[in-house]
Coordinates of C-alpha atoms and ligand atoms in Angstrom, one line a residue:
X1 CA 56.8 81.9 88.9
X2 CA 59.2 79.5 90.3
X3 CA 62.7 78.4 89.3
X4 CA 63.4 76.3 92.1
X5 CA 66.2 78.7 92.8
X6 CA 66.7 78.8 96.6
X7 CA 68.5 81.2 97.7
X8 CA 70.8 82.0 101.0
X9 CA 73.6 84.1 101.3
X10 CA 75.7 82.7 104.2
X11 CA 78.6 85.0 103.0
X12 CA 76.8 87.7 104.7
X13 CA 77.3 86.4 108.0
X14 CA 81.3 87.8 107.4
X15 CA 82.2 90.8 108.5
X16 CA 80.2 93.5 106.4
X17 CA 83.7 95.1 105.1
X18 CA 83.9 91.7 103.1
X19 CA 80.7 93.1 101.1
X20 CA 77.9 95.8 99.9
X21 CA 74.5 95.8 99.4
X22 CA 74.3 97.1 96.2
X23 CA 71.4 97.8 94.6
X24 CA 70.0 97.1 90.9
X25 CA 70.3 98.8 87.6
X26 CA 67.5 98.0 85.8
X27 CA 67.3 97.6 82.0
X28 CA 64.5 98.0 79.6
X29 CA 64.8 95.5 77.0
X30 CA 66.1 92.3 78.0
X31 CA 66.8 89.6 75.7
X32 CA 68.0 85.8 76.1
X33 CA 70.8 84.8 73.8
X34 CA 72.0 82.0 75.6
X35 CA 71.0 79.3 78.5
X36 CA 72.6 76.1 79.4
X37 CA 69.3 74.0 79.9
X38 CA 71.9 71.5 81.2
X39 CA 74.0 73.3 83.8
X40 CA 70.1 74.8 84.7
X41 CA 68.8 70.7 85.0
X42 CA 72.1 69.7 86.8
X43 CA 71.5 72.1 89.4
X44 CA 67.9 71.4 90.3
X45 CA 66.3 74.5 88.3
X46 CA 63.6 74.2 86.1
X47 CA 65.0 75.3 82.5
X48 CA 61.8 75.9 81.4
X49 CA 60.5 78.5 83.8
X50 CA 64.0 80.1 84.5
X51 CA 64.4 81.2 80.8
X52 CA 61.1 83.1 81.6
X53 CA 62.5 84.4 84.5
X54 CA 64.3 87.3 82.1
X55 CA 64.1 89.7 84.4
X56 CA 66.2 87.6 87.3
X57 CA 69.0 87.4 84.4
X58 CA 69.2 90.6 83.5
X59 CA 69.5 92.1 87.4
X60 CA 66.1 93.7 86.8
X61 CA 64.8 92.3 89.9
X62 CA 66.5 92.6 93.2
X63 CA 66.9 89.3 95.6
X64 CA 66.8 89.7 99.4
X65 CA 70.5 87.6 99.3
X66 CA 72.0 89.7 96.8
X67 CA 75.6 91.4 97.2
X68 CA 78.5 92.4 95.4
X69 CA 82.3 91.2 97.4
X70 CA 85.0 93.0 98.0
X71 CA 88.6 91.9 97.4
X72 CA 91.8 93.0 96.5
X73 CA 94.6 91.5 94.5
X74 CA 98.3 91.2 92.3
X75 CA 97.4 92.7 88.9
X76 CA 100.6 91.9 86.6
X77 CA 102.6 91.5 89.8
X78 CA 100.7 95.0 91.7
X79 CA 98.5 95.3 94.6
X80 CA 95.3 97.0 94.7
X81 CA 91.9 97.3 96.1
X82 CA 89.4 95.8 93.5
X83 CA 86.1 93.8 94.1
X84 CA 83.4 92.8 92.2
X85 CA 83.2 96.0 89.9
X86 CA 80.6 94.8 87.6
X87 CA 78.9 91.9 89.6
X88 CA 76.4 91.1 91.6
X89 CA 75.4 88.0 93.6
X90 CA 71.8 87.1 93.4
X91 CA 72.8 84.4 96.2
X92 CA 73.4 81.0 96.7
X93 CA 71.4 78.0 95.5
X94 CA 71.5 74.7 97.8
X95 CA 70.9 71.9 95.1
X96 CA 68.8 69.5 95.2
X97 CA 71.7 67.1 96.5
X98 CA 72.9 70.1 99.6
X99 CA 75.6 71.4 96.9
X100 CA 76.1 74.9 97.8
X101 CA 76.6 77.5 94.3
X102 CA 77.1 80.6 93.8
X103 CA 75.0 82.2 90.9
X104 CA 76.4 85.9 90.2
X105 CA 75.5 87.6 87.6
X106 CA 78.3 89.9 85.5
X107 CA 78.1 92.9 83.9
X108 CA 74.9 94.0 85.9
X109 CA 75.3 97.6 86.9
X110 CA 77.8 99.7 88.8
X111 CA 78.6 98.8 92.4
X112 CA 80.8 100.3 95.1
X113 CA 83.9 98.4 93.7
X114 CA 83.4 99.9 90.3
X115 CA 86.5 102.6 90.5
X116 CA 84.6 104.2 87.7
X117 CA 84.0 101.7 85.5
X118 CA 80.8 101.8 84.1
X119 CA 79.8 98.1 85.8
X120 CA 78.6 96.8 82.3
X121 CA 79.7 93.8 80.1
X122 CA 79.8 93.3 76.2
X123 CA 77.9 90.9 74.9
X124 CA 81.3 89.7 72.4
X125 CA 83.3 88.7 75.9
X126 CA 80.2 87.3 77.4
X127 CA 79.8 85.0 74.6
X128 CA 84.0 84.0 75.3
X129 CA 82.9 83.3 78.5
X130 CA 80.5 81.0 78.2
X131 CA 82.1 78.7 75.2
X132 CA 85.4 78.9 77.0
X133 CA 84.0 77.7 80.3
X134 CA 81.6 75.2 78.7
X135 CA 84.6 73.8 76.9
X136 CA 86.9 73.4 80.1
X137 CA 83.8 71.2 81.6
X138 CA 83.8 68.9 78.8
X139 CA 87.2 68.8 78.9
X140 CA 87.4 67.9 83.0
X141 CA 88.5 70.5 84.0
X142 CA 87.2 72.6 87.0
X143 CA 86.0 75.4 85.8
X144 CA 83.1 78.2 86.6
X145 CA 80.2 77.6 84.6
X146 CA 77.8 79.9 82.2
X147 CA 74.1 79.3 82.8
X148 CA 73.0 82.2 80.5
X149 CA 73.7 85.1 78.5
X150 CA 71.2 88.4 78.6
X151 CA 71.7 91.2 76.4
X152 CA 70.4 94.1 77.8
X153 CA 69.1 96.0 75.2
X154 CA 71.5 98.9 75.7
X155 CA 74.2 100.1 74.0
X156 CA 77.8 100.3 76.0
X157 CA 81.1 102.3 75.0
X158 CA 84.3 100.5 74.7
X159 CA 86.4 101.2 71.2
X160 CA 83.4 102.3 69.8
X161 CA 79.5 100.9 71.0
X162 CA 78.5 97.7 71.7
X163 CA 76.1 95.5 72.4
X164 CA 75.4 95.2 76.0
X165 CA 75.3 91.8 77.9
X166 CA 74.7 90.2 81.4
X167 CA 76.4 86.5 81.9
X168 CA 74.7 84.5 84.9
X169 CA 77.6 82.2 86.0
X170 CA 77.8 79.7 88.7
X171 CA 80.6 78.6 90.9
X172 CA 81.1 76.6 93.7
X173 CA 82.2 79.7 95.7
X174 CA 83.6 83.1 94.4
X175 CA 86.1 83.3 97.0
X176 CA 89.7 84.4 95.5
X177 CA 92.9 84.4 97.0
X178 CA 92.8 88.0 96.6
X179 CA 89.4 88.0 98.7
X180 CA 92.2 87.0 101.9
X181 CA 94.8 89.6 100.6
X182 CA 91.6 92.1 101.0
X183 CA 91.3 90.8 105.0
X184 CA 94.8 90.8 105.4
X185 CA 95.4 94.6 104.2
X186 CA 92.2 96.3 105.1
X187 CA 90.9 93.5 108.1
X188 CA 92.2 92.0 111.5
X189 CA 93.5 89.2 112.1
X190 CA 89.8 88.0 113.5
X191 CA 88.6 88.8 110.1
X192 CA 91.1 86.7 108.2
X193 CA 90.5 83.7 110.7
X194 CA 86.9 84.1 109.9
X195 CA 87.4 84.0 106.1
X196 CA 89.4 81.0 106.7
X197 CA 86.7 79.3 108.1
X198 CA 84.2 80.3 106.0
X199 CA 86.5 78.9 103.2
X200 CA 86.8 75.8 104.8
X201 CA 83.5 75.2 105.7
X202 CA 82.6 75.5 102.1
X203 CA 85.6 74.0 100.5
X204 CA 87.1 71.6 102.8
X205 CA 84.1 70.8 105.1
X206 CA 86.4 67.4 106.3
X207 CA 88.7 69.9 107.8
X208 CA 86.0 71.9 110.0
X209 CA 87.7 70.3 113.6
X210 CA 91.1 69.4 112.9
X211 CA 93.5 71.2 115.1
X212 CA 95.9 72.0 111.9
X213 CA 93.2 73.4 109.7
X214 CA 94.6 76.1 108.6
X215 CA 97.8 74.4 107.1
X216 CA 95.7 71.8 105.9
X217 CA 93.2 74.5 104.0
X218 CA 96.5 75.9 102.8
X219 CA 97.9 72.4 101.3
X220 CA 94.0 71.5 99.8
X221 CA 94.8 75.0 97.7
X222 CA 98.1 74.0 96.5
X223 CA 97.0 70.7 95.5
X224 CA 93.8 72.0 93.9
X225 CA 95.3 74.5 92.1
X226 CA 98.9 72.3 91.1
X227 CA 96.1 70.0 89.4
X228 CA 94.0 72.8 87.6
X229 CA 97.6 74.3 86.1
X230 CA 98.8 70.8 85.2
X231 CA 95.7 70.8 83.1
X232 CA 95.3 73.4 81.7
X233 CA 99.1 73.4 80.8
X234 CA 97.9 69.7 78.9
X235 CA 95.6 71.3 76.8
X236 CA 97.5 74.1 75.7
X237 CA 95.5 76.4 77.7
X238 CA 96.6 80.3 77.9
X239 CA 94.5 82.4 80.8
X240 CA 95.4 85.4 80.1
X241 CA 95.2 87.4 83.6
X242 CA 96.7 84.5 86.3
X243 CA 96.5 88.1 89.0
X244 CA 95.5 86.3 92.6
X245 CA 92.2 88.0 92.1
X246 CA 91.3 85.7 89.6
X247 CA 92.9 82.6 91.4
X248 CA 89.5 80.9 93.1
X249 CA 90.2 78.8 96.5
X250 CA 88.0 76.4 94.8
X251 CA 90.5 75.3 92.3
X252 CA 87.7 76.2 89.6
X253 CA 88.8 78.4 86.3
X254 CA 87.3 82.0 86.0
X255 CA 87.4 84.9 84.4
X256 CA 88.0 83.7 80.8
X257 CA 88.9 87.2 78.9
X258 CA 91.6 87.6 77.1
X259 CA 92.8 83.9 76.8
X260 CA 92.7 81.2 74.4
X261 CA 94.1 77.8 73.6
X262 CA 97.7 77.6 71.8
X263 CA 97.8 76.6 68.2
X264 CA 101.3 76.5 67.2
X265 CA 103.3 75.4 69.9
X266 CA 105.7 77.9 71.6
X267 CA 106.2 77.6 75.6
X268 CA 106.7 81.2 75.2
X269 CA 103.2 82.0 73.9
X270 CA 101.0 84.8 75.1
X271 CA 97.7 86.1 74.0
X272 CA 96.7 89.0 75.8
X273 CA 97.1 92.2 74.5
X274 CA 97.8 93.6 77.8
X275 CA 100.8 91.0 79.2
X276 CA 103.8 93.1 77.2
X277 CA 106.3 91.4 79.0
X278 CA 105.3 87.8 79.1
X279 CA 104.1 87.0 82.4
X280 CA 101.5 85.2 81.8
X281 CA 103.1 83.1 79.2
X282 CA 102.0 79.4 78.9
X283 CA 105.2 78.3 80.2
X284 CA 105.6 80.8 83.4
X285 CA 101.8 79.6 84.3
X286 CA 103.1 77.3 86.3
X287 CA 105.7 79.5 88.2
X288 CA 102.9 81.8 88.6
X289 CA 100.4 79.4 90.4
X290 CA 103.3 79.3 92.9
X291 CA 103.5 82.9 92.7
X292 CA 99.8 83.6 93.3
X293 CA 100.0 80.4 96.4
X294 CA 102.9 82.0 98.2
X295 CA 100.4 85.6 98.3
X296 CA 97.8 83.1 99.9
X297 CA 100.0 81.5 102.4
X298 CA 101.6 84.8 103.5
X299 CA 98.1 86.2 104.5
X300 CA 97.5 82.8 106.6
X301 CA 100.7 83.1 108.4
X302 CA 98.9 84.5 111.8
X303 CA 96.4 81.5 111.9
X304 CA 99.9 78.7 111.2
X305 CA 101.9 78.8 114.1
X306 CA 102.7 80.6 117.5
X307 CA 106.0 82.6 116.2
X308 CA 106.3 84.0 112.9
X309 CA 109.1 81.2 112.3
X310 CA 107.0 79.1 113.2
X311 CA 104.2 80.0 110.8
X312 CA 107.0 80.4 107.8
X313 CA 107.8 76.6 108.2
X314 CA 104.4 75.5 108.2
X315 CA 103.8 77.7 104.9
X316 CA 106.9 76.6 103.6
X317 CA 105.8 73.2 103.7
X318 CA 102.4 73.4 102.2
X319 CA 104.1 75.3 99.3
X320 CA 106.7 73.0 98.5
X321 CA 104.7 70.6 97.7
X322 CA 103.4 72.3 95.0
X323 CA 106.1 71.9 92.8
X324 CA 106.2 67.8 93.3
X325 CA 102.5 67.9 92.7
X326 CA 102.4 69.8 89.6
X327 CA 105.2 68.0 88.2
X328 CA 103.4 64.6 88.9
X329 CA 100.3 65.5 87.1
X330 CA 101.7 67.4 84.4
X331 CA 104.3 65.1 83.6
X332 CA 102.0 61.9 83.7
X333 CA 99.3 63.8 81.9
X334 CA 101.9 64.2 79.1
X335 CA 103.0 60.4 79.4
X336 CA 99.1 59.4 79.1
X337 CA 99.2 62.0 76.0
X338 CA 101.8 59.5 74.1
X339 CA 99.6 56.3 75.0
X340 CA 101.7 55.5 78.2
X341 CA 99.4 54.3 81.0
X342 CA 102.5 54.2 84.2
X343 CA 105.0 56.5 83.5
X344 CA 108.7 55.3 84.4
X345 CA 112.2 56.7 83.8
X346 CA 113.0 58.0 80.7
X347 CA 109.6 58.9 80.0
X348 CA 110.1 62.6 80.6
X349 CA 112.7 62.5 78.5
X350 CA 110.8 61.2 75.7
X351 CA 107.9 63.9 76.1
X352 CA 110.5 66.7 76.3
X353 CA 111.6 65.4 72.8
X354 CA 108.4 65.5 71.7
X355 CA 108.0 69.0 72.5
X356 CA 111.4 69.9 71.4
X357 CA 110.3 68.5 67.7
X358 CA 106.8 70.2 68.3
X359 CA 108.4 73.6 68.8
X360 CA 110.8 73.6 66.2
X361 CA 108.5 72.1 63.3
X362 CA 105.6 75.1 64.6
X363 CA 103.6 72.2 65.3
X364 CA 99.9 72.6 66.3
X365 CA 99.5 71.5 69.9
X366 CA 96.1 69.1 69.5
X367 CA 96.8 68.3 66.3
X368 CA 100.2 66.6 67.0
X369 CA 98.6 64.9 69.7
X370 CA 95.5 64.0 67.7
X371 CA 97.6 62.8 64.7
X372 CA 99.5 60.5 67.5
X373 CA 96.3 59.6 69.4
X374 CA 94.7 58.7 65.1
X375 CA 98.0 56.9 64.4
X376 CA 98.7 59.4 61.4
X377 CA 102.6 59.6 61.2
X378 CA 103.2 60.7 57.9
X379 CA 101.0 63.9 58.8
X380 CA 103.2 64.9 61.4
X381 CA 105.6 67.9 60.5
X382 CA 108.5 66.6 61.9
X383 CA 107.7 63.2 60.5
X384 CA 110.5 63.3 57.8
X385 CA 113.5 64.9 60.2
X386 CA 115.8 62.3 61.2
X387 CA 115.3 63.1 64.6
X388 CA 111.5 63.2 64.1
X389 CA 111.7 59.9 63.0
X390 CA 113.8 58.6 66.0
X391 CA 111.5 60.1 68.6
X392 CA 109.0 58.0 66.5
X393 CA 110.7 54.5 66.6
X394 CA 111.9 55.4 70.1
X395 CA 108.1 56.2 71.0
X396 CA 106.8 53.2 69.1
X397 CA 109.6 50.8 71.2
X398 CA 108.0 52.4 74.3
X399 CA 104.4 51.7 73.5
X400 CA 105.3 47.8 72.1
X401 CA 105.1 46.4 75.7
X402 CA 102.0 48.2 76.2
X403 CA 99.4 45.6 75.2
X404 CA 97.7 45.8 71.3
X405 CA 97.8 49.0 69.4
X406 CA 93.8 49.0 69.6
X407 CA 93.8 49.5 73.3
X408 CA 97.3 52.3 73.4
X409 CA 94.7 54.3 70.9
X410 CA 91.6 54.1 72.5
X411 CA 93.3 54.9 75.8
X412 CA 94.9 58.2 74.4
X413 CA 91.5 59.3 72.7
X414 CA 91.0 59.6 76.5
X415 CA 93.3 62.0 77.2
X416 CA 94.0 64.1 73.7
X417 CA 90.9 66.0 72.6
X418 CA 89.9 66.0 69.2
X419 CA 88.0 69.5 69.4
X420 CA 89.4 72.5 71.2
X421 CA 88.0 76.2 70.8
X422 CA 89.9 77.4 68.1
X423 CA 90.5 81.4 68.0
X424 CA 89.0 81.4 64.4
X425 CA 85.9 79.6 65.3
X426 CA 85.3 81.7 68.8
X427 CA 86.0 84.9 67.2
X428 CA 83.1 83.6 63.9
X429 CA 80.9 82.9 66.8
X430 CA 81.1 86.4 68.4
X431 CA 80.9 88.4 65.5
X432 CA 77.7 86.4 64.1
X433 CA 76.4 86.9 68.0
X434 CA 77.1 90.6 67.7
X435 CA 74.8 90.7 64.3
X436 CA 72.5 88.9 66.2
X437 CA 72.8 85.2 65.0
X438 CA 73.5 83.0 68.0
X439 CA 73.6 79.7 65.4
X440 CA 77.4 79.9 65.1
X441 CA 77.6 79.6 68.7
X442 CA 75.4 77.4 69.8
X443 CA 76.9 75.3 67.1
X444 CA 80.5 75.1 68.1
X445 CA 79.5 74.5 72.2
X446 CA 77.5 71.6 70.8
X447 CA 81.3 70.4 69.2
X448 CA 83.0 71.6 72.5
X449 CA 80.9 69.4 74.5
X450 CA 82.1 66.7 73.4
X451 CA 85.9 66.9 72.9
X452 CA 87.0 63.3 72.8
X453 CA 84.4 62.2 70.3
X454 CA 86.9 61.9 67.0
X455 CA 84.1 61.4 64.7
X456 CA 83.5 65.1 64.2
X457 CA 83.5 67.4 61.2
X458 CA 86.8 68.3 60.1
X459 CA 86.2 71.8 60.1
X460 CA 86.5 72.1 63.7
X461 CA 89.7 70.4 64.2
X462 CA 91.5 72.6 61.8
X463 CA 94.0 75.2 63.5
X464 CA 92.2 78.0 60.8
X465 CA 93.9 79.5 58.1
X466 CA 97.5 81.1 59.4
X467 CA 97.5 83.5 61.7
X468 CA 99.2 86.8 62.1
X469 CA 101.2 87.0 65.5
X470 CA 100.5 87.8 68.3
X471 CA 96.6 86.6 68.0
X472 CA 95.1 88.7 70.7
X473 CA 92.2 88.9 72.9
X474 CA 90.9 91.6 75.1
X475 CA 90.0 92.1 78.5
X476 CA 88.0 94.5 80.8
X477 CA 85.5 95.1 78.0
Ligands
LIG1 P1 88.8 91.3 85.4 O1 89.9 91.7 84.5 O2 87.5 91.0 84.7 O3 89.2 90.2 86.3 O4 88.5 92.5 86.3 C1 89.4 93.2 87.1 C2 88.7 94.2 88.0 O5 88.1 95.2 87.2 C3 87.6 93.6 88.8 O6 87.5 94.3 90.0 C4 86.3 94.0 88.0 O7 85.2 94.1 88.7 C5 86.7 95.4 87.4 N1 86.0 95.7 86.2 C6 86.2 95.2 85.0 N2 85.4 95.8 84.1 C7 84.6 96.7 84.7 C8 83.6 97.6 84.4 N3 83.1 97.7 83.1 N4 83.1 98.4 85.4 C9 83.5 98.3 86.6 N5 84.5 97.5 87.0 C10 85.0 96.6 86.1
LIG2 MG1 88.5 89.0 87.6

């Protein structure tokens, strides 16, 4: 059988602390529940034949490139050794077009990172997984993708049994920032240069001979992620677990447990069950992609300059300009939001309003920006406040010198979607998956796939009846 899959596994050429072997865990009764034919076509794999391929899904069959990575990493602020507990590489696939991807497969079996964890995945968070990720690629934003979902067959214990699940994903490297914290804790300073490069050579390829790589690597990750925050931050996106293990080099998304996208607005929002105190709030995001960079830069500082001085500047430099660059894209993302196309001053202060009004009217995120976006005033809830109805003539005075009304909407249908995943609809989907109906699902990614398209059913756009606070999703499961 072939899938066109074509595998190497050039990460194996690190240092072996950077990795294990592994071996398989076989189950008996694997089943597809879901496949992205797309991601599968865009990739250079035949859908057809790698749906077959069930056994290659479900980590029944070994591949000569396969490995699990180690890497260690801030949970909630704390260090530890962790790695890939409950994953295993099958290897990387060279598209068609010399695109290097990783395809790893999660919630495959125990592995020498597994701390005693059982190395298994429920099929309920699988399923989050892949409509959360397929939504953030429709949406632009760089993001791990899901190519399947396998359910093993076997029962697993969390509160209670449940359905076990395997989720192929793909990614355009798995390297964290808490695979260099690993080098920098447990390697030399030899194998921290040699991650660097390997980073480089996958990521920033330009930047192979350059004298000043390593700074330069350093500033591609602080712009990479400063744009990834910024948008998720303009979708009302809430990760969940921002720990610098789950912060990619890449500047793709990952890891998409407990999060969700914000309904009512609040800057203070949080949806994980497990973040008591707030730290991963929508509004500290931001802070904590600084956070998370800083961890980065301080296990570079032996490869950025002769003296440790030195090396703090040139950090210091790269990480400053994180703040400018989130700013920018946040703050004109939030300009383009309102219809304005080249933000000037005063701008800023007209968003802030807007958010002002939003959070003290509960407003739903989207759907205030929808409602602007559909030119439906009257629906907004602070529509009737006098200073609702200020920011509104203030707003419309901004947008008069922008050309006709036509073009100001079509341009913000650009940048507001009219579909996000609500909580109600993603949980319906996982508990119809969980009895075995895949319908609901498949249904709502065929919405999600097309966010800007304002001509869908009403049902999705709805924020879902009201919801008791805190909603909350969970991770580790
Ligand atoms: P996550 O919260 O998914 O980013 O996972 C954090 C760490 O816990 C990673 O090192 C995972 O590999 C590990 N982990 C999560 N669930 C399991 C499990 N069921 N078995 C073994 N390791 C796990
Ligand atoms: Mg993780």
């Amino acid at each position: 059988m072939t899938t066109d899959l074509n595998f190497e596994a050039t990460y194996l050429e690190l240092h072996d602390m950077f990795y294990d072997r592994g071996s398989i865990y076989p189950v008996d009764n694997p089943t597809l529940a879901l496949f992205n034919d797309t991601l599968a076509t865009s990739i250079g794999l035949d859908a057809t034949s790698l749906k077959r391929d069930i056994d290659l899904l479900a980590g029944n069959r070994q591949t000569e490139t396969s490995f699990s990575q180690a890497y260690a990493g801030h949970q909630f602020g704390h260090f530890t050794m962790l790695g890939d507990g409950r994953a295993l590489m099958l290897g990387e696939h060279v598209t068609p077009d010399g695109t290097r991807v990783d395809v790893q497969l999660k919630g495959s079996g125990p592995t020498a990172y597994s701390r005693g964890g059982d190395g298994r995945a429920a099929l309920g968070p699988m399923i989050r997984e892949f409509i959360i990720s397929e939504a953030m690629h429709a949406l632009g934003i760089p993001t791990n993708r899901a190519l399947a979902v396998v359910q093993t067959g076997e029962a697993i214990m969390r509160q209670g049994p449940k359905h076990g699940a395997i989720l192929t994903r793909i990614a355009s490297s798995h390297l964290r920032v808490g695979t260099f914290q690993y080098a920098t804790a447990f390697g030399s300073i030899d194998d921290v240069t040699a991650l660097a490069d390997y980073a480089i050579g996958r990521h920033d390829s330009d930047l192979t001979d350059a004298p000043d790589r390593y700074e330069r690597f350093l500033g591609r990750v602080v712009e990479r992620q400063a744009k990834l925050i910024a948008n998720w931050q303009l979708v009302g996106f809430i990760h969940g677990v921002m720990n610098t293990d789950n912060m990619f080099i890449s500047g793709e998304g990952l890891d998409y447990g407990p999060c969700a996208f914000m309904d009512t607005y609040h800057p203070e929002t949080v949806f994980s069950s497990i973040d008591r105190e707030g730290r991963y709030a929508y509004a500290n995001q931001p802070y904590i992609g600084s956070w998370n960079l800083a961890r980065l830069a301080e296990t570079l500082l032996p490869l950025l300059g002769e003296t440790k001085e030195d090396a703090v500047d040139v950090a210091n430099r790269q990480l400053t300009r994180y703040t400018e660059l989130y700013k920018e894209a946040y703050f004109t993302g939030l300009a383009h939001k309102i219809g304005i196309d080249v933000r000037k001053d005063g701008d800023d202060a007209l968003t802030d309003e807007l958010l002002r009004l939003m959070m003290e009217t509960e407003s739903d995120y989207t759907n205030t920006f929808r409602s602007l976006t559909l030119g439906e005033i009257e629906s907004l809830p602070f529509a009737k406040r006098d200073d609702g109805k200020a920011w509104i003539d203030a707003w419309r005075k901004r947008l008069s010198d922008q050309g006709p009304d036509k073009d100001v909407r079509q341009f913000m249908r650009q940048h507001n979607p009219a579909v996000i995943p609500r909580n109600h609809h993603v949980e319906k989907a996982i508990q119809a998956a969980e009895r075995g109906d895949f319908g609901p699902t498949e249904a709502l990614l065929m919405i999600l796939r097309d966010p800007y398209n304002y001509d869908k059913p009403s049902e999705y756009v709805s924020a879902g009846p009201p919801r008791t606070y805190p909603y909350q999703t969970f991770c580790g499961t």
